[in-house]
């Protein structure tokens, strides 16, 4: 008989395993401070300086580490997958015969004389369908974390909103081509490579939509 202490210890371990918070899919830094401007030549007293100049007729968009870029999240993904399969096989076998042998006992002669009909049929039908739909819309301001050798910008950022004890957190990371940045310093999330978008809720509402630890523990070990 298993001791009660062993059962409680096992349930406690399952509880700890079930209560581990899921890891965030956004693993890279989500913020960076702008780098110090390094002057390659001394200040000659002119108005125009190479290290700090901002062209009047250039669109002010994110270009350097620490610059801010507005991401318009407009993800709308859907997928449908269906499959049908069927198989049918049937067969029929008939046997018949008669015999009359001299000096043969009647029981054996009756056994050798007769007919048999054998019929077999095998039918299989399978059908499956899955539908998936995901819609995510919003806006988030992110920071240029790094500038790659080819000029692409590595982005990262998060937004937290707390209302009456309920916290909603959005994290975003990815890589963009600066040529895709539109007027107003904005870019669509559909133009972001390696995009990782995460929305997490904390509070009473999120707890109400979370399965209890005991139920999660039994679902993890239930074999059926």
PDB file of C-alpha atoms in Angstrom:
ATOM      1  CA  UNK A   1       0.000   0.000   0.000  1.00  0.00           C
ATOM      2  CA  UNK A   2       1.405   3.410  -0.942  1.00  0.00           C
ATOM      3  CA  UNK A   3       1.817   5.696   2.091  1.00  0.00           C
ATOM      4  CA  UNK A   4      -0.270   8.835   2.190  1.00  0.00           C
ATOM      5  CA  UNK A   5       2.854  10.964   2.511  1.00  0.00           C
ATOM      6  CA  UNK A   6       4.176   9.637  -0.805  1.00  0.00           C
ATOM      7  CA  UNK A   7       0.906  10.474  -2.543  1.00  0.00           C
ATOM      8  CA  UNK A   8       0.907  14.008  -1.112  1.00  0.00           C
ATOM      9  CA  UNK A   9       4.549  14.478  -2.087  1.00  0.00           C
ATOM     10  CA  UNK A  10       3.799  13.368  -5.633  1.00  0.00           C
ATOM     11  CA  UNK A  11       0.848  15.738  -5.882  1.00  0.00           C
ATOM     12  CA  UNK A  12       3.012  18.545  -4.572  1.00  0.00           C
ATOM     13  CA  UNK A  13       5.651  17.917  -7.228  1.00  0.00           C
ATOM     14  CA  UNK A  14       2.970  17.849  -9.910  1.00  0.00           C
ATOM     15  CA  UNK A  15       1.626  21.108  -8.547  1.00  0.00           C
ATOM     16  CA  UNK A  16       5.028  22.752  -8.748  1.00  0.00           C
ATOM     17  CA  UNK A  17       5.521  21.473 -12.290  1.00  0.00           C
ATOM     18  CA  UNK A  18       2.080  22.656 -13.335  1.00  0.00           C
ATOM     19  CA  UNK A  19       2.494  26.105 -11.811  1.00  0.00           C
ATOM     20  CA  UNK A  20       5.687  26.938 -13.688  1.00  0.00           C
ATOM     21  CA  UNK A  21       5.004  30.081 -15.687  1.00  0.00           C
ATOM     22  CA  UNK A  22       5.292  29.646 -19.455  1.00  0.00           C
ATOM     23  CA  UNK A  23       8.447  31.079 -20.946  1.00  0.00           C
ATOM     24  CA  UNK A  24       8.201  34.221 -23.016  1.00  0.00           C
ATOM     25  CA  UNK A  25       8.709  33.835 -26.760  1.00  0.00           C
ATOM     26  CA  UNK A  26      10.421  37.253 -26.866  1.00  0.00           C
ATOM     27  CA  UNK A  27      13.961  36.414 -25.767  1.00  0.00           C
ATOM     28  CA  UNK A  28      16.036  39.300 -27.101  1.00  0.00           C
ATOM     29  CA  UNK A  29      16.427  42.705 -25.390  1.00  0.00           C
ATOM     30  CA  UNK A  30      13.414  44.960 -25.784  1.00  0.00           C
ATOM     31  CA  UNK A  31      15.130  48.290 -25.162  1.00  0.00           C
ATOM     32  CA  UNK A  32      18.450  49.985 -25.842  1.00  0.00           C
ATOM     33  CA  UNK A  33      19.947  53.340 -25.028  1.00  0.00           C
ATOM     34  CA  UNK A  34      21.215  55.476 -27.918  1.00  0.00           C
ATOM     35  CA  UNK A  35      24.924  55.350 -28.506  1.00  0.00           C
ATOM     36  CA  UNK A  36      27.142  58.345 -27.903  1.00  0.00           C
ATOM     37  CA  UNK A  37      28.009  60.297 -31.029  1.00  0.00           C
ATOM     38  CA  UNK A  38      31.681  59.882 -31.900  1.00  0.00           C
ATOM     39  CA  UNK A  39      33.072  62.925 -33.707  1.00  0.00           C
ATOM     40  CA  UNK A  40      35.607  61.943 -36.321  1.00  0.00           C
ATOM     41  CA  UNK A  41      36.884  65.490 -36.630  1.00  0.00           C
ATOM     42  CA  UNK A  42      37.053  68.544 -34.446  1.00  0.00           C
ATOM     43  CA  UNK A  43      34.297  71.126 -34.389  1.00  0.00           C
ATOM     44  CA  UNK A  44      35.182  73.759 -36.962  1.00  0.00           C
ATOM     45  CA  UNK A  45      32.584  76.223 -35.720  1.00  0.00           C
ATOM     46  CA  UNK A  46      30.252  75.775 -38.695  1.00  0.00           C
ATOM     47  CA  UNK A  47      26.499  75.287 -38.368  1.00  0.00           C
ATOM     48  CA  UNK A  48      26.598  71.943 -40.181  1.00  0.00           C
ATOM     49  CA  UNK A  49      28.282  69.158 -38.230  1.00  0.00           C
ATOM     50  CA  UNK A  50      28.567  65.658 -39.680  1.00  0.00           C
ATOM     51  CA  UNK A  51      28.043  63.864 -36.379  1.00  0.00           C
ATOM     52  CA  UNK A  52      24.853  65.657 -35.312  1.00  0.00           C
ATOM     53  CA  UNK A  53      23.321  66.903 -38.550  1.00  0.00           C
ATOM     54  CA  UNK A  54      19.649  66.219 -39.350  1.00  0.00           C
ATOM     55  CA  UNK A  55      18.684  66.936 -42.924  1.00  0.00           C
ATOM     56  CA  UNK A  56      15.665  69.231 -43.311  1.00  0.00           C
ATOM     57  CA  UNK A  57      14.220  67.348 -46.295  1.00  0.00           C
ATOM     58  CA  UNK A  58      14.728  63.850 -44.918  1.00  0.00           C
ATOM     59  CA  UNK A  59      11.833  61.889 -43.402  1.00  0.00           C
ATOM     60  CA  UNK A  60      12.550  61.541 -39.666  1.00  0.00           C
ATOM     61  CA  UNK A  61      12.354  57.756 -39.320  1.00  0.00           C
ATOM     62  CA  UNK A  62      14.160  55.291 -37.084  1.00  0.00           C
ATOM     63  CA  UNK A  63      17.705  54.676 -38.286  1.00  0.00           C
ATOM     64  CA  UNK A  64      19.973  54.401 -35.261  1.00  0.00           C
ATOM     65  CA  UNK A  65      20.142  52.450 -32.016  1.00  0.00           C
ATOM     66  CA  UNK A  66      17.749  53.937 -29.504  1.00  0.00           C
ATOM     67  CA  UNK A  67      15.383  55.435 -32.099  1.00  0.00           C
ATOM     68  CA  UNK A  68      11.678  54.740 -31.701  1.00  0.00           C
ATOM     69  CA  UNK A  69       9.497  53.124 -34.364  1.00  0.00           C
ATOM     70  CA  UNK A  70       5.715  52.662 -34.376  1.00  0.00           C
ATOM     71  CA  UNK A  71       4.515  49.137 -35.177  1.00  0.00           C
ATOM     72  CA  UNK A  72       0.989  48.714 -36.484  1.00  0.00           C
ATOM     73  CA  UNK A  73      -0.021  45.184 -35.510  1.00  0.00           C
ATOM     74  CA  UNK A  74      -2.431  43.819 -38.100  1.00  0.00           C
ATOM     75  CA  UNK A  75      -2.124  40.065 -37.987  1.00  0.00           C
ATOM     76  CA  UNK A  76      -4.948  38.037 -39.486  1.00  0.00           C
ATOM     77  CA  UNK A  77      -4.070  34.392 -39.953  1.00  0.00           C
ATOM     78  CA  UNK A  78      -6.385  31.525 -40.824  1.00  0.00           C
ATOM     79  CA  UNK A  79      -5.795  27.930 -41.839  1.00  0.00           C
ATOM     80  CA  UNK A  80      -8.116  25.104 -42.868  1.00  0.00           C
ATOM     81  CA  UNK A  81      -7.067  21.495 -43.287  1.00  0.00           C
ATOM     82  CA  UNK A  82      -9.386  18.633 -44.172  1.00  0.00           C
ATOM     83  CA  UNK A  83      -8.836  15.018 -45.178  1.00  0.00           C
ATOM     84  CA  UNK A  84     -11.121  12.198 -46.301  1.00  0.00           C
ATOM     85  CA  UNK A  85     -10.143   8.611 -46.927  1.00  0.00           C
ATOM     86  CA  UNK A  86     -12.053   5.418 -47.580  1.00  0.00           C
ATOM     87  CA  UNK A  87     -11.395   1.801 -48.469  1.00  0.00           C
ATOM     88  CA  UNK A  88     -13.656  -1.136 -49.250  1.00  0.00           C
ATOM     89  CA  UNK A  89     -12.835  -4.781 -49.795  1.00  0.00           C
ATOM     90  CA  UNK A  90     -15.133  -7.763 -50.153  1.00  0.00           C
ATOM     91  CA  UNK A  91     -14.753 -11.408 -51.123  1.00  0.00           C
ATOM     92  CA  UNK A  92     -16.941 -14.494 -51.561  1.00  0.00           C
ATOM     93  CA  UNK A  93     -15.925 -18.185 -51.558  1.00  0.00           C
ATOM     94  CA  UNK A  94     -18.254 -21.100 -52.259  1.00  0.00           C
ATOM     95  CA  UNK A  95     -17.359 -24.762 -51.818  1.00  0.00           C
ATOM     96  CA  UNK A  96     -19.535 -27.733 -52.744  1.00  0.00           C
ATOM     97  CA  UNK A  97     -19.146 -31.459 -53.370  1.00  0.00           C
ATOM     98  CA  UNK A  98     -20.602 -34.901 -52.997  1.00  0.00           C
ATOM     99  CA  UNK A  99     -19.140 -38.367 -52.621  1.00  0.00           C
ATOM    100  CA  UNK A 100     -20.346 -41.956 -52.614  1.00  0.00           C
ATOM    101  CA  UNK A 101     -17.777 -44.503 -51.634  1.00  0.00           C
ATOM    102  CA  UNK A 102     -18.449 -48.180 -51.193  1.00  0.00           C
ATOM    103  CA  UNK A 103     -17.933 -49.714 -47.797  1.00  0.00           C
ATOM    104  CA  UNK A 104     -17.769 -46.202 -46.243  1.00  0.00           C
ATOM    105  CA  UNK A 105     -19.625 -45.613 -42.983  1.00  0.00           C
ATOM    106  CA  UNK A 106     -22.561 -43.244 -43.311  1.00  0.00           C
ATOM    107  CA  UNK A 107     -21.193 -40.658 -40.846  1.00  0.00           C
ATOM    108  CA  UNK A 108     -17.927 -40.252 -42.760  1.00  0.00           C
ATOM    109  CA  UNK A 109     -19.730 -40.137 -46.118  1.00  0.00           C
ATOM    110  CA  UNK A 110     -22.006 -37.399 -44.806  1.00  0.00           C
ATOM    111  CA  UNK A 111     -18.989 -35.447 -43.568  1.00  0.00           C
ATOM    112  CA  UNK A 112     -17.302 -35.568 -46.975  1.00  0.00           C
ATOM    113  CA  UNK A 113     -20.467 -34.540 -48.807  1.00  0.00           C
ATOM    114  CA  UNK A 114     -21.806 -30.984 -48.418  1.00  0.00           C
ATOM    115  CA  UNK A 115     -21.287 -27.341 -49.339  1.00  0.00           C
ATOM    116  CA  UNK A 116     -19.897 -24.217 -47.665  1.00  0.00           C
ATOM    117  CA  UNK A 117     -20.261 -20.496 -48.429  1.00  0.00           C
ATOM    118  CA  UNK A 118     -17.736 -17.975 -47.067  1.00  0.00           C
ATOM    119  CA  UNK A 119     -18.243 -14.229 -47.412  1.00  0.00           C
ATOM    120  CA  UNK A 120     -15.926 -11.496 -46.118  1.00  0.00           C
ATOM    121  CA  UNK A 121     -16.189  -7.707 -46.232  1.00  0.00           C
ATOM    122  CA  UNK A 122     -13.914  -4.975 -44.887  1.00  0.00           C
ATOM    123  CA  UNK A 123     -14.864  -1.304 -44.968  1.00  0.00           C
ATOM    124  CA  UNK A 124     -12.866   1.708 -43.709  1.00  0.00           C
ATOM    125  CA  UNK A 125     -13.844   5.366 -43.727  1.00  0.00           C
ATOM    126  CA  UNK A 126     -11.904   8.242 -42.184  1.00  0.00           C
ATOM    127  CA  UNK A 127     -12.591  11.961 -42.066  1.00  0.00           C
ATOM    128  CA  UNK A 128     -10.804  14.817 -40.336  1.00  0.00           C
ATOM    129  CA  UNK A 129     -10.923  18.600 -40.383  1.00  0.00           C
ATOM    130  CA  UNK A 130      -9.168  21.371 -38.474  1.00  0.00           C
ATOM    131  CA  UNK A 131      -9.761  25.126 -38.535  1.00  0.00           C
ATOM    132  CA  UNK A 132      -7.514  27.794 -37.038  1.00  0.00           C
ATOM    133  CA  UNK A 133      -8.077  31.549 -36.964  1.00  0.00           C
ATOM    134  CA  UNK A 134      -6.002  34.256 -35.277  1.00  0.00           C
ATOM    135  CA  UNK A 135      -6.642  37.994 -35.345  1.00  0.00           C
ATOM    136  CA  UNK A 136      -4.440  40.526 -33.546  1.00  0.00           C
ATOM    137  CA  UNK A 137      -4.662  44.274 -34.085  1.00  0.00           C
ATOM    138  CA  UNK A 138      -3.093  47.152 -32.191  1.00  0.00           C
ATOM    139  CA  UNK A 139      -0.212  49.610 -32.040  1.00  0.00           C
ATOM    140  CA  UNK A 140       3.028  49.517 -30.083  1.00  0.00           C
ATOM    141  CA  UNK A 141       6.107  51.737 -30.040  1.00  0.00           C
ATOM    142  CA  UNK A 142       9.392  49.831 -30.092  1.00  0.00           C
ATOM    143  CA  UNK A 143      13.066  50.728 -29.877  1.00  0.00           C
ATOM    144  CA  UNK A 144      15.862  50.014 -32.332  1.00  0.00           C
ATOM    145  CA  UNK A 145      18.026  47.581 -30.386  1.00  0.00           C
ATOM    146  CA  UNK A 146      20.685  46.948 -33.005  1.00  0.00           C
ATOM    147  CA  UNK A 147      21.626  47.851 -36.578  1.00  0.00           C
ATOM    148  CA  UNK A 148      22.808  44.902 -38.654  1.00  0.00           C
ATOM    149  CA  UNK A 149      25.630  45.033 -41.164  1.00  0.00           C
ATOM    150  CA  UNK A 150      23.197  45.232 -44.102  1.00  0.00           C
ATOM    151  CA  UNK A 151      21.303  48.134 -42.526  1.00  0.00           C
ATOM    152  CA  UNK A 152      18.317  46.177 -41.215  1.00  0.00           C
ATOM    153  CA  UNK A 153      17.009  47.241 -37.815  1.00  0.00           C
ATOM    154  CA  UNK A 154      16.531  44.868 -34.888  1.00  0.00           C
ATOM    155  CA  UNK A 155      13.495  45.996 -32.887  1.00  0.00           C
ATOM    156  CA  UNK A 156      12.168  45.267 -29.431  1.00  0.00           C
ATOM    157  CA  UNK A 157       9.591  46.746 -27.096  1.00  0.00           C
ATOM    158  CA  UNK A 158       6.759  46.138 -24.676  1.00  0.00           C
ATOM    159  CA  UNK A 159       3.628  47.887 -23.434  1.00  0.00           C
ATOM    160  CA  UNK A 160       1.933  47.388 -20.066  1.00  0.00           C
ATOM    161  CA  UNK A 161      -1.562  48.594 -19.193  1.00  0.00           C
ATOM    162  CA  UNK A 162      -2.995  48.163 -15.692  1.00  0.00           C
ATOM    163  CA  UNK A 163      -6.674  48.830 -14.946  1.00  0.00           C
ATOM    164  CA  UNK A 164      -8.263  47.929 -11.587  1.00  0.00           C
ATOM    165  CA  UNK A 165      -5.669  45.310 -10.808  1.00  0.00           C
ATOM    166  CA  UNK A 166      -5.823  43.711 -14.246  1.00  0.00           C
ATOM    167  CA  UNK A 167      -2.551  43.995 -16.184  1.00  0.00           C
ATOM    168  CA  UNK A 168      -2.237  43.487 -19.918  1.00  0.00           C
ATOM    169  CA  UNK A 169       1.274  43.184 -21.338  1.00  0.00           C
ATOM    170  CA  UNK A 170       2.289  43.166 -24.997  1.00  0.00           C
ATOM    171  CA  UNK A 171       5.816  42.279 -26.138  1.00  0.00           C
ATOM    172  CA  UNK A 172       7.176  42.636 -29.637  1.00  0.00           C
ATOM    173  CA  UNK A 173      10.467  41.880 -31.383  1.00  0.00           C
ATOM    174  CA  UNK A 174      11.651  41.447 -34.958  1.00  0.00           C
ATOM    175  CA  UNK A 175      13.807  42.736 -37.815  1.00  0.00           C
ATOM    176  CA  UNK A 176      12.741  45.325 -40.413  1.00  0.00           C
ATOM    177  CA  UNK A 177      14.154  46.843 -43.548  1.00  0.00           C
ATOM    178  CA  UNK A 178      14.365  50.637 -43.064  1.00  0.00           C
ATOM    179  CA  UNK A 179      13.177  51.110 -46.645  1.00  0.00           C
ATOM    180  CA  UNK A 180       9.793  49.636 -45.628  1.00  0.00           C
ATOM    181  CA  UNK A 181       9.178  52.329 -42.997  1.00  0.00           C
ATOM    182  CA  UNK A 182       6.301  54.553 -44.113  1.00  0.00           C
ATOM    183  CA  UNK A 183       5.683  58.245 -43.556  1.00  0.00           C
ATOM    184  CA  UNK A 184       4.979  58.985 -39.929  1.00  0.00           C
ATOM    185  CA  UNK A 185       7.691  56.555 -38.794  1.00  0.00           C
ATOM    186  CA  UNK A 186       5.314  53.568 -38.887  1.00  0.00           C
ATOM    187  CA  UNK A 187       5.541  50.072 -40.303  1.00  0.00           C
ATOM    188  CA  UNK A 188       3.076  47.194 -40.499  1.00  0.00           C
ATOM    189  CA  UNK A 189       3.788  44.022 -38.543  1.00  0.00           C
ATOM    190  CA  UNK A 190       3.341  42.100 -41.783  1.00  0.00           C
ATOM    191  CA  UNK A 191       6.623  43.670 -42.990  1.00  0.00           C
ATOM    192  CA  UNK A 192       8.583  42.508 -39.934  1.00  0.00           C
ATOM    193  CA  UNK A 193      10.852  39.483 -40.252  1.00  0.00           C
ATOM    194  CA  UNK A 194      11.288  37.031 -37.368  1.00  0.00           C
ATOM    195  CA  UNK A 195       8.350  38.762 -35.681  1.00  0.00           C
ATOM    196  CA  UNK A 196       7.438  37.606 -32.199  1.00  0.00           C
ATOM    197  CA  UNK A 197       4.255  39.032 -30.738  1.00  0.00           C
ATOM    198  CA  UNK A 198       3.099  38.110 -27.260  1.00  0.00           C
ATOM    199  CA  UNK A 199       0.094  39.234 -25.240  1.00  0.00           C
ATOM    200  CA  UNK A 200      -0.083  38.215 -21.577  1.00  0.00           C
ATOM    201  CA  UNK A 201      -2.736  39.041 -19.008  1.00  0.00           C
ATOM    202  CA  UNK A 202      -2.355  39.083 -15.231  1.00  0.00           C
ATOM    203  CA  UNK A 203      -5.066  39.556 -12.633  1.00  0.00           C
ATOM    204  CA  UNK A 204      -8.434  38.195 -11.575  1.00  0.00           C
ATOM    205  CA  UNK A 205      -9.744  37.869 -15.135  1.00  0.00           C
ATOM    206  CA  UNK A 206      -6.662  35.961 -16.262  1.00  0.00           C
ATOM    207  CA  UNK A 207      -6.892  33.701 -13.188  1.00  0.00           C
ATOM    208  CA  UNK A 208     -10.544  32.946 -13.956  1.00  0.00           C
ATOM    209  CA  UNK A 209      -9.519  31.751 -17.436  1.00  0.00           C
ATOM    210  CA  UNK A 210      -6.719  29.536 -16.108  1.00  0.00           C
ATOM    211  CA  UNK A 211      -7.175  25.853 -15.309  1.00  0.00           C
ATOM    212  CA  UNK A 212      -6.617  24.931 -11.642  1.00  0.00           C
ATOM    213  CA  UNK A 213      -3.366  23.269 -10.627  1.00  0.00           C
ATOM    214  CA  UNK A 214      -5.045  20.038  -9.519  1.00  0.00           C
ATOM    215  CA  UNK A 215      -6.860  19.673 -12.813  1.00  0.00           C
ATOM    216  CA  UNK A 216      -3.668  20.398 -14.766  1.00  0.00           C
ATOM    217  CA  UNK A 217      -1.797  17.842 -12.659  1.00  0.00           C
ATOM    218  CA  UNK A 218      -4.323  15.098 -13.336  1.00  0.00           C
ATOM    219  CA  UNK A 219      -4.523  15.957 -17.035  1.00  0.00           C
ATOM    220  CA  UNK A 220      -0.734  15.631 -17.325  1.00  0.00           C
ATOM    221  CA  UNK A 221      -0.732  12.081 -15.895  1.00  0.00           C
ATOM    222  CA  UNK A 222      -4.161  10.816 -16.978  1.00  0.00           C
ATOM    223  CA  UNK A 223      -3.541   8.118 -19.617  1.00  0.00           C
ATOM    224  CA  UNK A 224      -6.974   8.261 -21.265  1.00  0.00           C
TER     225      UNK A 224
END
